[in-house]
Tab-separated table of C-alpha atoms and ligand atoms in Angstrom:
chain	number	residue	atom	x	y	z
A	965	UNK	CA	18.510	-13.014	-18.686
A	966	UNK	CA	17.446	-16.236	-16.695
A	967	UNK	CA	19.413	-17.317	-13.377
A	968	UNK	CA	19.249	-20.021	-10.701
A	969	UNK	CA	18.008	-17.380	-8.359
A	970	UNK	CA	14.794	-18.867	-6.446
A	971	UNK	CA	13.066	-16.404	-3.782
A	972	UNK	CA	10.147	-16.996	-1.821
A	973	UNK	CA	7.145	-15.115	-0.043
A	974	UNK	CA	6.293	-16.679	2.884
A	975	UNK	CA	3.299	-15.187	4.629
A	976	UNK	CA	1.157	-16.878	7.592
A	977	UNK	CA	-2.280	-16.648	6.499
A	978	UNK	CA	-3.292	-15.420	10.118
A	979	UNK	CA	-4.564	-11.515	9.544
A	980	UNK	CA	-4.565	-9.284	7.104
A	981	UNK	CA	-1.955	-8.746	4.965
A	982	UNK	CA	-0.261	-5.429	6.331
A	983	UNK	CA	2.198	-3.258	5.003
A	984	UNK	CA	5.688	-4.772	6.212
A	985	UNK	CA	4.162	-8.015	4.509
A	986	UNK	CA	3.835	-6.438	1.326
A	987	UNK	CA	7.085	-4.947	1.545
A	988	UNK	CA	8.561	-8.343	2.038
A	989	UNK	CA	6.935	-9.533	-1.317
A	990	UNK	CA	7.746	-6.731	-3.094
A	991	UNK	CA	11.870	-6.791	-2.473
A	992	UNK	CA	11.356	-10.805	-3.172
A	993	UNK	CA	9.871	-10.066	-6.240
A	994	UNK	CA	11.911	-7.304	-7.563
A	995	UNK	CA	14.916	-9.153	-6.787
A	996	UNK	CA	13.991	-12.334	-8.443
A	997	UNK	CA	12.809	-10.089	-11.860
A	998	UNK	CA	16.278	-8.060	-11.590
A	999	UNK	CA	18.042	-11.640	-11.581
A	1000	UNK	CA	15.428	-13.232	-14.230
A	1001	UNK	CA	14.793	-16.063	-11.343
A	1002	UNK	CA	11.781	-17.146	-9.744
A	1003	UNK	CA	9.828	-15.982	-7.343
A	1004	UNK	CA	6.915	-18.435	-5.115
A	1005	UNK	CA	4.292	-17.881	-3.454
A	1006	UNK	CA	4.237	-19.962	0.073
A	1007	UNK	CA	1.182	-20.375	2.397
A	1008	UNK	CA	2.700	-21.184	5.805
A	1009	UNK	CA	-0.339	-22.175	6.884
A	1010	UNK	CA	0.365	-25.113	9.690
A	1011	UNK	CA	-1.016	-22.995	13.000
A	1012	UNK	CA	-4.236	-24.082	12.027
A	1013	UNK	CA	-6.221	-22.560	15.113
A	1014	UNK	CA	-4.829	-18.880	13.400
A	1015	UNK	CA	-4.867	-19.542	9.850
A	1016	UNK	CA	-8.230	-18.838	7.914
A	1017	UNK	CA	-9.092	-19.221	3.968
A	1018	UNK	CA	-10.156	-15.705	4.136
A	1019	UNK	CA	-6.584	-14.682	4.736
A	1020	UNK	CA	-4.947	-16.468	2.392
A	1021	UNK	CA	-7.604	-15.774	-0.231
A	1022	UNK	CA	-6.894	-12.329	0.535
A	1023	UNK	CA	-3.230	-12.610	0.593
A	1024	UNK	CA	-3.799	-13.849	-3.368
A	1025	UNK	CA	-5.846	-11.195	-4.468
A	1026	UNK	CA	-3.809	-8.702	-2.936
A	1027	UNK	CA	-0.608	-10.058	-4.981
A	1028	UNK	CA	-2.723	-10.075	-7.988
A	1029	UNK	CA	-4.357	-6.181	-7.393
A	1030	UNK	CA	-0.324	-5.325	-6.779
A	1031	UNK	CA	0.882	-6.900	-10.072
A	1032	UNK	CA	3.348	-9.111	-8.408
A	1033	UNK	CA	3.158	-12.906	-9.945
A	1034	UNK	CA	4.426	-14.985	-9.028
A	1035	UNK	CA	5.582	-18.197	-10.582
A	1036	UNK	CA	4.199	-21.842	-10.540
A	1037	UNK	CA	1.490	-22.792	-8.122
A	1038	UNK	CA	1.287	-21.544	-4.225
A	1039	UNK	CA	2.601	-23.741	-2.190
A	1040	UNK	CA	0.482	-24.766	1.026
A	1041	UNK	CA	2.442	-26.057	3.674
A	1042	UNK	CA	-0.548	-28.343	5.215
A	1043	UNK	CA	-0.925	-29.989	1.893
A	1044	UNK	CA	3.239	-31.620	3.159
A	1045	UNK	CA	2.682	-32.478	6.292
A	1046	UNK	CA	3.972	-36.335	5.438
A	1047	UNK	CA	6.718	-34.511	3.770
A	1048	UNK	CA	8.290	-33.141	7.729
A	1049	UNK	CA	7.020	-36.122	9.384
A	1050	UNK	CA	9.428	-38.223	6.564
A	1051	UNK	CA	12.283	-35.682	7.197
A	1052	UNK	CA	11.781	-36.102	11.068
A	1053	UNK	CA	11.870	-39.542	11.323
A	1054	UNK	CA	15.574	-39.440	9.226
A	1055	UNK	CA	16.588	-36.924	11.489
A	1056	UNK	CA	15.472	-39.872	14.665
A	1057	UNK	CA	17.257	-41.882	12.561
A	1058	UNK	CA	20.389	-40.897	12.925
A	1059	UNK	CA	20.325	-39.696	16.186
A	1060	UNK	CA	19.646	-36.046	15.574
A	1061	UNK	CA	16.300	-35.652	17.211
A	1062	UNK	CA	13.891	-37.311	19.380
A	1063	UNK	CA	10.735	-37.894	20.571
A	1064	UNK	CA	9.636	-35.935	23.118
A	1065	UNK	CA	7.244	-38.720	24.824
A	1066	UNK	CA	5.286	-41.788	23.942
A	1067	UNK	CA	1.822	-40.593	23.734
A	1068	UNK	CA	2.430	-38.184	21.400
A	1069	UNK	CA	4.006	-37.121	18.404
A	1070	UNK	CA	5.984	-34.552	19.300
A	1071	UNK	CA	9.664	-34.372	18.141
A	1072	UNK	CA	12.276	-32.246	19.385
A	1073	UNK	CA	15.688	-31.078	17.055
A	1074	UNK	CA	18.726	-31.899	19.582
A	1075	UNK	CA	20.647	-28.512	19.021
A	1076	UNK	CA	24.104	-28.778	18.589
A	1077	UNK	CA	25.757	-26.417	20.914
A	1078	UNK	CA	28.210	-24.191	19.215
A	1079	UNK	CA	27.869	-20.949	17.531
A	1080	UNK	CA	26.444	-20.164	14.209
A	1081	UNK	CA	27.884	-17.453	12.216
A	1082	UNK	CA	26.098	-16.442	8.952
A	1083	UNK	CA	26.626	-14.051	6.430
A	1084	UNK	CA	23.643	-12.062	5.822
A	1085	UNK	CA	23.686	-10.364	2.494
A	1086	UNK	CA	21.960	-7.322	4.252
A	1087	UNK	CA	23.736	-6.637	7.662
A	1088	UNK	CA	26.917	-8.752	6.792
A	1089	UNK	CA	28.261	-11.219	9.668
A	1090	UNK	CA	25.889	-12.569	12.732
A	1091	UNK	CA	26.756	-14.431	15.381
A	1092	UNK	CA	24.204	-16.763	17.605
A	1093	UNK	CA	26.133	-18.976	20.258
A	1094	UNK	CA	23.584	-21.800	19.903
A	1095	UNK	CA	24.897	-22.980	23.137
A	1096	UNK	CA	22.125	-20.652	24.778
A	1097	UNK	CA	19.367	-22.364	22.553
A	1098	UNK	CA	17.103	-25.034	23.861
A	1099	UNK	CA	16.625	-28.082	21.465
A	1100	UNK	CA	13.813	-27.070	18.920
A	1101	UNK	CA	10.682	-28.354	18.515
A	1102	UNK	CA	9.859	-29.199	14.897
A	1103	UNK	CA	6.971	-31.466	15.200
A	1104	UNK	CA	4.482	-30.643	17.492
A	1105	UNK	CA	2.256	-33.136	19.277
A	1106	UNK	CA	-0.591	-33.274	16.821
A	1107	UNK	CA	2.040	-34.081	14.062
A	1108	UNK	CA	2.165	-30.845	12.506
A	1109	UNK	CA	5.570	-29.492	11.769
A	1110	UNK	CA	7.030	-25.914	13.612
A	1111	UNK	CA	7.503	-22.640	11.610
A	1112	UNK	CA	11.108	-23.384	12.031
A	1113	UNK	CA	11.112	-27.049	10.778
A	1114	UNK	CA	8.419	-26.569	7.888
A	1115	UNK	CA	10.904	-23.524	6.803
A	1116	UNK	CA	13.831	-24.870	6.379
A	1117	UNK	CA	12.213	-28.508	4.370
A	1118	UNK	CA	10.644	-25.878	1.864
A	1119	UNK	CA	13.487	-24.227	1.596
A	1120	UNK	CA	15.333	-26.363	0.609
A	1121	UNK	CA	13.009	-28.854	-1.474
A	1122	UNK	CA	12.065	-25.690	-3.190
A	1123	UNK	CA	15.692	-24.932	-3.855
A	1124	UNK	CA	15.255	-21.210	-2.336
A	1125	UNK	CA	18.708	-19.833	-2.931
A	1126	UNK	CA	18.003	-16.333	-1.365
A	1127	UNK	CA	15.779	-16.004	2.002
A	1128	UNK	CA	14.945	-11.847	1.842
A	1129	UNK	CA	12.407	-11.289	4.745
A	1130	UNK	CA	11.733	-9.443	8.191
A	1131	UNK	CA	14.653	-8.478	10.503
A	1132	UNK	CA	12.044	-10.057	13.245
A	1133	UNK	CA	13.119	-13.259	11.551
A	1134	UNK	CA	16.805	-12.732	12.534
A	1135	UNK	CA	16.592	-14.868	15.490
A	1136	UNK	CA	15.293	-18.003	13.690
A	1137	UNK	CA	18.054	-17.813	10.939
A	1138	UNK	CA	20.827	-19.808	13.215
A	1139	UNK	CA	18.028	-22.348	14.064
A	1140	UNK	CA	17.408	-23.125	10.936
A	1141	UNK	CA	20.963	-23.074	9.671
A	1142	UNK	CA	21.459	-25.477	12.313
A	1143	UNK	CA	18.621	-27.748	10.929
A	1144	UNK	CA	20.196	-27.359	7.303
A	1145	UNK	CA	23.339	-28.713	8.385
A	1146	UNK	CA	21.876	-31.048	10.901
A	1147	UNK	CA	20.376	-32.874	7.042
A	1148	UNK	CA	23.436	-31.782	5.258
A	1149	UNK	CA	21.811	-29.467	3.413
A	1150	UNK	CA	23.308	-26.298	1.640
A	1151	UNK	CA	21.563	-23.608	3.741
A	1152	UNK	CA	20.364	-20.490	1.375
A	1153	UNK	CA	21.660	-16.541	1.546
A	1154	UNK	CA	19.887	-14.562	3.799
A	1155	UNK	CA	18.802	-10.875	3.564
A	1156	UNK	CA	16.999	-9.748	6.551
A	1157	UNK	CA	14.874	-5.997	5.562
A	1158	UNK	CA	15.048	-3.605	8.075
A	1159	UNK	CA	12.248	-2.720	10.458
A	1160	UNK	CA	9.490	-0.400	9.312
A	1161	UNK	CA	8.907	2.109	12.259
A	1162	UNK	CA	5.971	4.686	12.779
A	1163	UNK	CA	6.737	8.234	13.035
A	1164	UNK	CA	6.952	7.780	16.647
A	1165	UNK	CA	10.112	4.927	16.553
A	1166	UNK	CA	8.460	2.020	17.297
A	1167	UNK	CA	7.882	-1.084	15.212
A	1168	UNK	CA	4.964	-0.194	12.493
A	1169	UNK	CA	1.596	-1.678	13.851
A	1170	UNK	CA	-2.476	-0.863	14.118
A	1171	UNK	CA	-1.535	1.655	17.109
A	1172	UNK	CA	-0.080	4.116	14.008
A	1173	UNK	CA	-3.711	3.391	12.075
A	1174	UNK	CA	-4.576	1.919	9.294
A	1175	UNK	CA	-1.595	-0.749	7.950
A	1176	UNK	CA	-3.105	-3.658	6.459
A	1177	UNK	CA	-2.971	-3.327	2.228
A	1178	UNK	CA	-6.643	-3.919	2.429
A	1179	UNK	CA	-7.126	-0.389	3.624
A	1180	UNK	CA	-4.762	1.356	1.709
A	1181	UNK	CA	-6.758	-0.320	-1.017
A	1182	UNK	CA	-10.216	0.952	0.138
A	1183	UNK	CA	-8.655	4.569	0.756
A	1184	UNK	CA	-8.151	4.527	-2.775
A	1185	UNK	CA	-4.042	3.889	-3.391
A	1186	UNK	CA	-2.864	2.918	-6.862
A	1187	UNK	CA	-0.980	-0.584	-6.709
A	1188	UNK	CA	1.917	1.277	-8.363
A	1189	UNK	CA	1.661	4.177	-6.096
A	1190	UNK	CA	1.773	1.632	-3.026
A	1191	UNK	CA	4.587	-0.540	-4.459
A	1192	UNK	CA	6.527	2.697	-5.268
A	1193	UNK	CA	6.446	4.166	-1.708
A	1194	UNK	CA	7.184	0.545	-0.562
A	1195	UNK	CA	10.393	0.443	-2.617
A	1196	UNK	CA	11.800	3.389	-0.691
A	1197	UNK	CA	11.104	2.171	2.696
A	1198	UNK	CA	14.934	0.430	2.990
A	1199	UNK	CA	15.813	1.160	-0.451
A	1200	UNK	CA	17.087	3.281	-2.780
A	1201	UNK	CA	18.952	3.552	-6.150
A	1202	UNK	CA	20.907	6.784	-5.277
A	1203	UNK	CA	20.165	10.121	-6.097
A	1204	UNK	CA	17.489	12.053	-5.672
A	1205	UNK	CA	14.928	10.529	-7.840
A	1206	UNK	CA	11.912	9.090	-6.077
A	1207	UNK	CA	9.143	8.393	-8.929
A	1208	UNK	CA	9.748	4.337	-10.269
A	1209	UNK	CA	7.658	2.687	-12.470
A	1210	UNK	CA	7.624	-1.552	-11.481
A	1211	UNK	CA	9.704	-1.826	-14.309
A	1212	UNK	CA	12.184	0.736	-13.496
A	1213	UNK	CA	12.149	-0.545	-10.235
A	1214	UNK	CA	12.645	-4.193	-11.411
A	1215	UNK	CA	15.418	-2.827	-13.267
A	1216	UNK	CA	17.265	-0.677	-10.370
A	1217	UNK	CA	16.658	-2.866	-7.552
A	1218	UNK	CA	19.777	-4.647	-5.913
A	1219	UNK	CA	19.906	-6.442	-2.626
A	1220	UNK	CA	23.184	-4.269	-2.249
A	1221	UNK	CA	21.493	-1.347	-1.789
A	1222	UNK	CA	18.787	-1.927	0.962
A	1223	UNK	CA	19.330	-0.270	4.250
A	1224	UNK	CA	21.051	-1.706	7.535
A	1225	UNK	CA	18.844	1.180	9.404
A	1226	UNK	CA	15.282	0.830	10.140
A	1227	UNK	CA	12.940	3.077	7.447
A	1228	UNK	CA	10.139	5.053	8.853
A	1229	UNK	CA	6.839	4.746	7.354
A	1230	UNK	CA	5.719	8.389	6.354
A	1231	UNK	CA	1.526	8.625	5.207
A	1232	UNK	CA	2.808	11.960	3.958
A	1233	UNK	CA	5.208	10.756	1.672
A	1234	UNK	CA	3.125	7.541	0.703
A	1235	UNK	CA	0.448	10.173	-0.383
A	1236	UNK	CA	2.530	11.896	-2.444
A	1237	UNK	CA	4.187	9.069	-4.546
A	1238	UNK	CA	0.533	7.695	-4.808
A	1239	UNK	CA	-0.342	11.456	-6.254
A	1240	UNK	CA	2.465	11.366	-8.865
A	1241	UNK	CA	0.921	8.180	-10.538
A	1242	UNK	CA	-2.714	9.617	-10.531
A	1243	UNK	CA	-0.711	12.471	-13.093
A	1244	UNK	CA	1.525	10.225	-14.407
A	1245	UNK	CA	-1.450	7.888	-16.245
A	1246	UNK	CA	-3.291	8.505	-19.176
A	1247	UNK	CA	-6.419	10.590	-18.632
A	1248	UNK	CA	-7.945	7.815	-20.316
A	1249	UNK	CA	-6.713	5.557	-17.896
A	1250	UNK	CA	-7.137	7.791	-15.030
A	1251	UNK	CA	-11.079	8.329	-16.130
A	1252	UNK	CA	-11.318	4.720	-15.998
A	1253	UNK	CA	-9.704	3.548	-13.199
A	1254	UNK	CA	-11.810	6.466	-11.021
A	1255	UNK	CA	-14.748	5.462	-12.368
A	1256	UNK	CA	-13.830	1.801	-11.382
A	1257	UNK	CA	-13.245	2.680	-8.324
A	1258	UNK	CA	-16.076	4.363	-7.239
A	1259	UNK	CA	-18.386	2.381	-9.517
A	1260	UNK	CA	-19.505	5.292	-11.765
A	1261	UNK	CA	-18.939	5.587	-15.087
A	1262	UNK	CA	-21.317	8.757	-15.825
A	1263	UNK	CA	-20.247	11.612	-18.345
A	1264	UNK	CA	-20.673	13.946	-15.719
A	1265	UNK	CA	-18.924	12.010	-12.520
A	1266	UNK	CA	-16.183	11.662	-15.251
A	1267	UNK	CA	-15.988	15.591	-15.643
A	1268	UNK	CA	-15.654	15.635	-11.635
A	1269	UNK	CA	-12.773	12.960	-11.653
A	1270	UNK	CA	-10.951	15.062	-13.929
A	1271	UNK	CA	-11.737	18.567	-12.366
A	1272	UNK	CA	-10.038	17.223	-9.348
A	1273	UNK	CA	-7.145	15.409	-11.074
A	1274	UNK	CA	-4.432	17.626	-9.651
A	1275	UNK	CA	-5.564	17.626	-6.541
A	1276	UNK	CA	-6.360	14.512	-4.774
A	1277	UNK	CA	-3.911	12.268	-4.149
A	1278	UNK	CA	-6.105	9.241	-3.431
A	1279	UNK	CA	-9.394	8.035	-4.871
A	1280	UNK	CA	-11.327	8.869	-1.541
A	1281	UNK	CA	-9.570	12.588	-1.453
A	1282	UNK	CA	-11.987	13.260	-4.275
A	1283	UNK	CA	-14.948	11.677	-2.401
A	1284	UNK	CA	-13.879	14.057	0.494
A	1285	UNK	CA	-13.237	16.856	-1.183
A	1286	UNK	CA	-15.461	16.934	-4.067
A	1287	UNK	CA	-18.806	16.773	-1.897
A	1288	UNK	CA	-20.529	20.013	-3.634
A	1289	UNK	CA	-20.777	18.169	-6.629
A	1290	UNK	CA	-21.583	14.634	-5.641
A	1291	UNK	CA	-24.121	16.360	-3.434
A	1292	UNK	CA	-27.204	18.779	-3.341
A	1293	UNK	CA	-26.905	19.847	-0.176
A	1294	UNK	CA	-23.985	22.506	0.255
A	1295	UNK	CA	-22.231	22.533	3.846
A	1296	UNK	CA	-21.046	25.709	4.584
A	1297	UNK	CA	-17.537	26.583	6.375
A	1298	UNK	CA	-18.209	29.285	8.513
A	1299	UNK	CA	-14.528	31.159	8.052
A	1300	UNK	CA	-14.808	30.884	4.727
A	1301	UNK	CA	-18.807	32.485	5.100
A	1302	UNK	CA	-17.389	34.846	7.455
A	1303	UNK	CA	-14.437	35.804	5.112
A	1304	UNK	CA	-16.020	36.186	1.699
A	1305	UNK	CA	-19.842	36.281	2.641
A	1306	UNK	CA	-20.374	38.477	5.644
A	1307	UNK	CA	-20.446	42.242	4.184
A	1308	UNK	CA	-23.383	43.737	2.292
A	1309	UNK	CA	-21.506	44.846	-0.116
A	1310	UNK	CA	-20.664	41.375	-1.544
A	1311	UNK	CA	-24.508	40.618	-1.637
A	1312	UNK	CA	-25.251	43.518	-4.035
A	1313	UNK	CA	-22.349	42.214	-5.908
A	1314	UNK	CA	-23.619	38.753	-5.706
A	1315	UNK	CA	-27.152	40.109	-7.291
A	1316	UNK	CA	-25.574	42.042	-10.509
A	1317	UNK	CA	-23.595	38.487	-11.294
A	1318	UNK	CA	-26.577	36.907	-10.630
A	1319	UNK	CA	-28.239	38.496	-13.585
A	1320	UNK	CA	-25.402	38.234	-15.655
A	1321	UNK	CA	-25.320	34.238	-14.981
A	1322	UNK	CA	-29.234	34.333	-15.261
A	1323	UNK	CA	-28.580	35.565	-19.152
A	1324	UNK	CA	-25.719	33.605	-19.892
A	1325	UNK	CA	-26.979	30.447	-22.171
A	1326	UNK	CA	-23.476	29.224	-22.930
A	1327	UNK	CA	-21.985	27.301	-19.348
A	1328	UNK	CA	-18.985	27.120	-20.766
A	1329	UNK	CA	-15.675	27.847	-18.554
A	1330	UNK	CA	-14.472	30.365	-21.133
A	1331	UNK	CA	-17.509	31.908	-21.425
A	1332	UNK	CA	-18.311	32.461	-17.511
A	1333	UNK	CA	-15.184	33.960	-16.938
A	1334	UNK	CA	-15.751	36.582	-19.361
A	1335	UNK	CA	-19.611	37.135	-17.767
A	1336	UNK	CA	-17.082	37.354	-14.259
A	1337	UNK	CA	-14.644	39.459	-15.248
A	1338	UNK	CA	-17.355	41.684	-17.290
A	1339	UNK	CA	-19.254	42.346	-13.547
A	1340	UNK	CA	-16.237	42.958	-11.797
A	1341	UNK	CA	-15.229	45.462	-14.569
A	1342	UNK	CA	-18.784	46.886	-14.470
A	1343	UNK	CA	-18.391	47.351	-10.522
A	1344	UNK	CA	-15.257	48.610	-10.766
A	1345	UNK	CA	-14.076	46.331	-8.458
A	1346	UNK	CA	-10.889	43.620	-8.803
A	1347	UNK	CA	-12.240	40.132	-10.138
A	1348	UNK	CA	-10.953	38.235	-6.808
A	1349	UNK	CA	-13.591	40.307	-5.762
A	1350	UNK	CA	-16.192	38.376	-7.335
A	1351	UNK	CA	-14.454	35.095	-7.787
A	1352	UNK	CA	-14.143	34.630	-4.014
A	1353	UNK	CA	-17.742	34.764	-2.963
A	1354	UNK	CA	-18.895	32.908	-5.916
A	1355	UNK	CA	-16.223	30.263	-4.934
A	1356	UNK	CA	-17.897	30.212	-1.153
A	1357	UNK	CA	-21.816	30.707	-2.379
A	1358	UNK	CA	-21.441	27.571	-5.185
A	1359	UNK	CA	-18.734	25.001	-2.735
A	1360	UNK	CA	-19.354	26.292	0.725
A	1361	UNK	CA	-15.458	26.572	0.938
A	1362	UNK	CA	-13.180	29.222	0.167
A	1363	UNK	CA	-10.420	26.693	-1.990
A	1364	UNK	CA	-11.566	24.591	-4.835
A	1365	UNK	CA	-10.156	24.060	-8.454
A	1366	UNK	CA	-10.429	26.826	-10.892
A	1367	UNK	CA	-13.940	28.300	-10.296
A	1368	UNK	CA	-14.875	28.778	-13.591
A	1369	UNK	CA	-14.120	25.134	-14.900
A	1370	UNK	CA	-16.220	23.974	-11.273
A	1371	UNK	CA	-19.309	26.324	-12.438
A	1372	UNK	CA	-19.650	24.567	-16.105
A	1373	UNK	CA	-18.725	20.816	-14.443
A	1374	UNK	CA	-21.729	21.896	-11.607
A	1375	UNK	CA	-23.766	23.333	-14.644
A	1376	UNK	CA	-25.928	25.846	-15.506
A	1377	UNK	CA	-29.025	25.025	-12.631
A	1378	UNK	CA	-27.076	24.429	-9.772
A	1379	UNK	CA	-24.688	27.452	-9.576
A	1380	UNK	CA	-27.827	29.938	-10.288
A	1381	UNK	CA	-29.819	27.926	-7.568
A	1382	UNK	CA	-26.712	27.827	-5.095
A	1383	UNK	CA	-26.341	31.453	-6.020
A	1384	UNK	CA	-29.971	32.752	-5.583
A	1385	UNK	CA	-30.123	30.615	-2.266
A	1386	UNK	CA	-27.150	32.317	-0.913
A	1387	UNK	CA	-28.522	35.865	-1.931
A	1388	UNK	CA	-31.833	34.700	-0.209
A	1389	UNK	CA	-30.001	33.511	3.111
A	1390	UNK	CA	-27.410	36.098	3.450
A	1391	UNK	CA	-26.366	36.981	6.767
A	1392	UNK	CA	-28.019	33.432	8.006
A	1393	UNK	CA	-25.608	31.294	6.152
A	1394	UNK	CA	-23.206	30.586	9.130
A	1395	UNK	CA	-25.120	27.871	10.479
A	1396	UNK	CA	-26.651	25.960	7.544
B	1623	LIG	N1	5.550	-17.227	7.730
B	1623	LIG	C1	6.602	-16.360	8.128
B	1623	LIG	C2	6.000	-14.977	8.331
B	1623	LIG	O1	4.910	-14.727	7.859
B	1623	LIG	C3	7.643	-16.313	7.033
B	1623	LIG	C4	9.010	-16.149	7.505
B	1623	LIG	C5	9.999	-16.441	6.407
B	1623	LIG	O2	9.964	-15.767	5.383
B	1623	LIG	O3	10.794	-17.364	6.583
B	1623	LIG	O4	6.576	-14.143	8.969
């Protein structure tokens, strides 16, 4: 299915691209795929004291880690500067704007003062009474158009049918409609998203943490995980389903069905949907794009990755959490020491399993829990009884995945040293 639809992302190339931006893209580009239109990529790049090529080479890669293309080339709004001088001067022309002094360049819209009502395909009818708004500035004294002016030209040169962004941007849309008509131009739909609050109500920004894309990337996020949390922040296809594929979403998606309410960004929940992709791959996949990640393709880091698989749900959860087996050195926590590896008891048990690990050639999971359950039996004692200290003595904590497919991914030499160390050390481990 192809349509006239034409959406754009717009995004300043001052900062890092954050979270709200992303969510911006991601409802222009979903919508534009549902329609089979097009969606553009738009560097509104004029404020040349804030913009910076790093940004908006980030801003690209970041579209292109996330999977969402766009189509055509990116449009740079310094590379049209002649473009809004041209439409100024028409709008001098006929009376509808003027310059603000001779000795510069500066041009001011004269607003007409009445009030704007638009539809907005989110929140339904707005009302502005322009007669409150001073006459806009849309070139500025170096000659360089205003957010406002350089909009509304690319809008409609680029024949954007649909304007989906910020609910900040709510208070530009009647200056801009006002511009559209001032050139009798057809002004586009609007669909203003709702704000993205932190868990304490207030807008989403640093003050929550970490909310630029770049460090959601670094923590280790799938792109679909991301997009898929994203989705559901002022979305949702009814029902109670929460896992999309992009293409499911793609196909679901509907401008009708994004919030009028603000969403509230939840790490929690984020983590979560990022966790159900890490299952949801292939473990061929998954092996590849963890050892990607980390920049370690060895057999045995690959055993880790998928020792851990069902329970990290980022990349840097493993790096966290699986430090007894990237590392030598084991860091004991001193509940779980205190818990599992305080009585004497446990030590004499710790020396018969010992023995029975010392003679066991095969490290294979079956086969250790057989040599575990065998000592327990042999000690008359339950095998939680064994499997508990063993857990402490080989991780230093008392949760981990299944001990016995940890001893044969740790291997053969470091559980017996780890084990013969904490024999040696008992009653001192606490502190090491
Ligand atoms: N450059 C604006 C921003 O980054 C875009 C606003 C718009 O989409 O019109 O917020």
């Amino acid at each position: 299915m192809t349509s006239n639809i034409k959406v754009r992302f717009a995004p300043s190339p001052t900062g890092h691209l954050h979270i709200g931006g992303v969510r911006t893209a991601l409802f222009n580009y979903l919508y534009a795929r549902n329609q089979g239109g097009q969606f553009f990529l738009r560097m509104e790049d004029t404020d040349r004291e804030r913009s910076e090529q790093v940004y908006a080479d980030e801003i690209i890669s970041s579209m292109k880690w996330l999977g969402l293309e766009w189509d055509g080339d990116v449009e740079h709004q310094t590379s049209r500067v002649k473009r809004y001088q041209e439409v100024a001067s028409k709008l001098m022309a006929e009376g509808k704007a003027y310059r603000v002094d001779d000795a510069t360049q500066a041009v001011k819209y004269k607003m007409v003062k009445e009030s704007v009502v638009f539809h907005d395909v989110i929140k339904g009818a707005i009302q502005f009474d322009a007669s409150l708004f001073d006459d806009l500035v849309i070139i500025k004294s170096d000659g360089i158009p205003t957010y406002n002016f350089a909009c509304v030209v690319d809008d409609h040169d680029m024949e954007i049918t649909h304007v989906i962004r910020g609910e900040d941007h709510i208070s530009n849309t009647p200056r801009q409609i006002a511009v559209f008509k001032a050139l009798g131009w057809q002004p586009p739909k609007y669909a203003h998203l709702p704000l993205i609050m932190g868990s304490d109500g207030t807008p989403l920004s640093k003050r929550h943490g970490a909310v630029s894309l770049k460090a959601f990337e670094e923590e280790g996020y799938l792109p679909e995980g991301i997009l898929n949390y994203l989705a559901l922040l002022g979305w949702g296809p009814g029902g109670n389903q929460e896992f999309f594929t992009k293409d499911e979403l793609v196909k679901k998606f509907s401008l009708k069905r994004v919030n009028t309410t603000a969403a509230t960004f939840d790490i929690d929940k984020m983590r979560f949907i990022n966790a159900c992709h890490l299952k949801k791959v292939s473990k061929e996949e998954y092996l590849q794009r963890g050892a990607a990640f980390f920049g370690n393709s060895s057999e045995e880091f690959k055993r880790i990755l998928l020792l851990f698989r069902e329970r990290i749900k980022t990349w840097n959860d493993l790096a966290r959490e699986a430090n007894y087996c990237l590392e030598e050195k084991v860091t004991f926590d001193p509940a779980a020491v205190g818990k599992y590896l305080s009585d004497p008891e446990t030590l004499k048990r710790l020396k018969i399993v010992l023995v029975a690990l010392e003679n066991t050639a095969d490290f294979t999971a079956k086969n250790l829990e057989s040599v575990v359950r065998d000592s327990a039996a042999k000690l008359a004692i339950d095998a939680a009884g064994l499997i508990h200290p063993i857990r402490v003595a080989i991780t230093g904590f008392s949760v981990s995945p299944g001990l016995f497919d940890l001893m044969e991914v740790l291997g053969r030499a470091r559980v017996l040293a780890r084990l013969g160390s904490v024999i040696q050390n008992f009653g001192k481990l606490q502190s090491s």
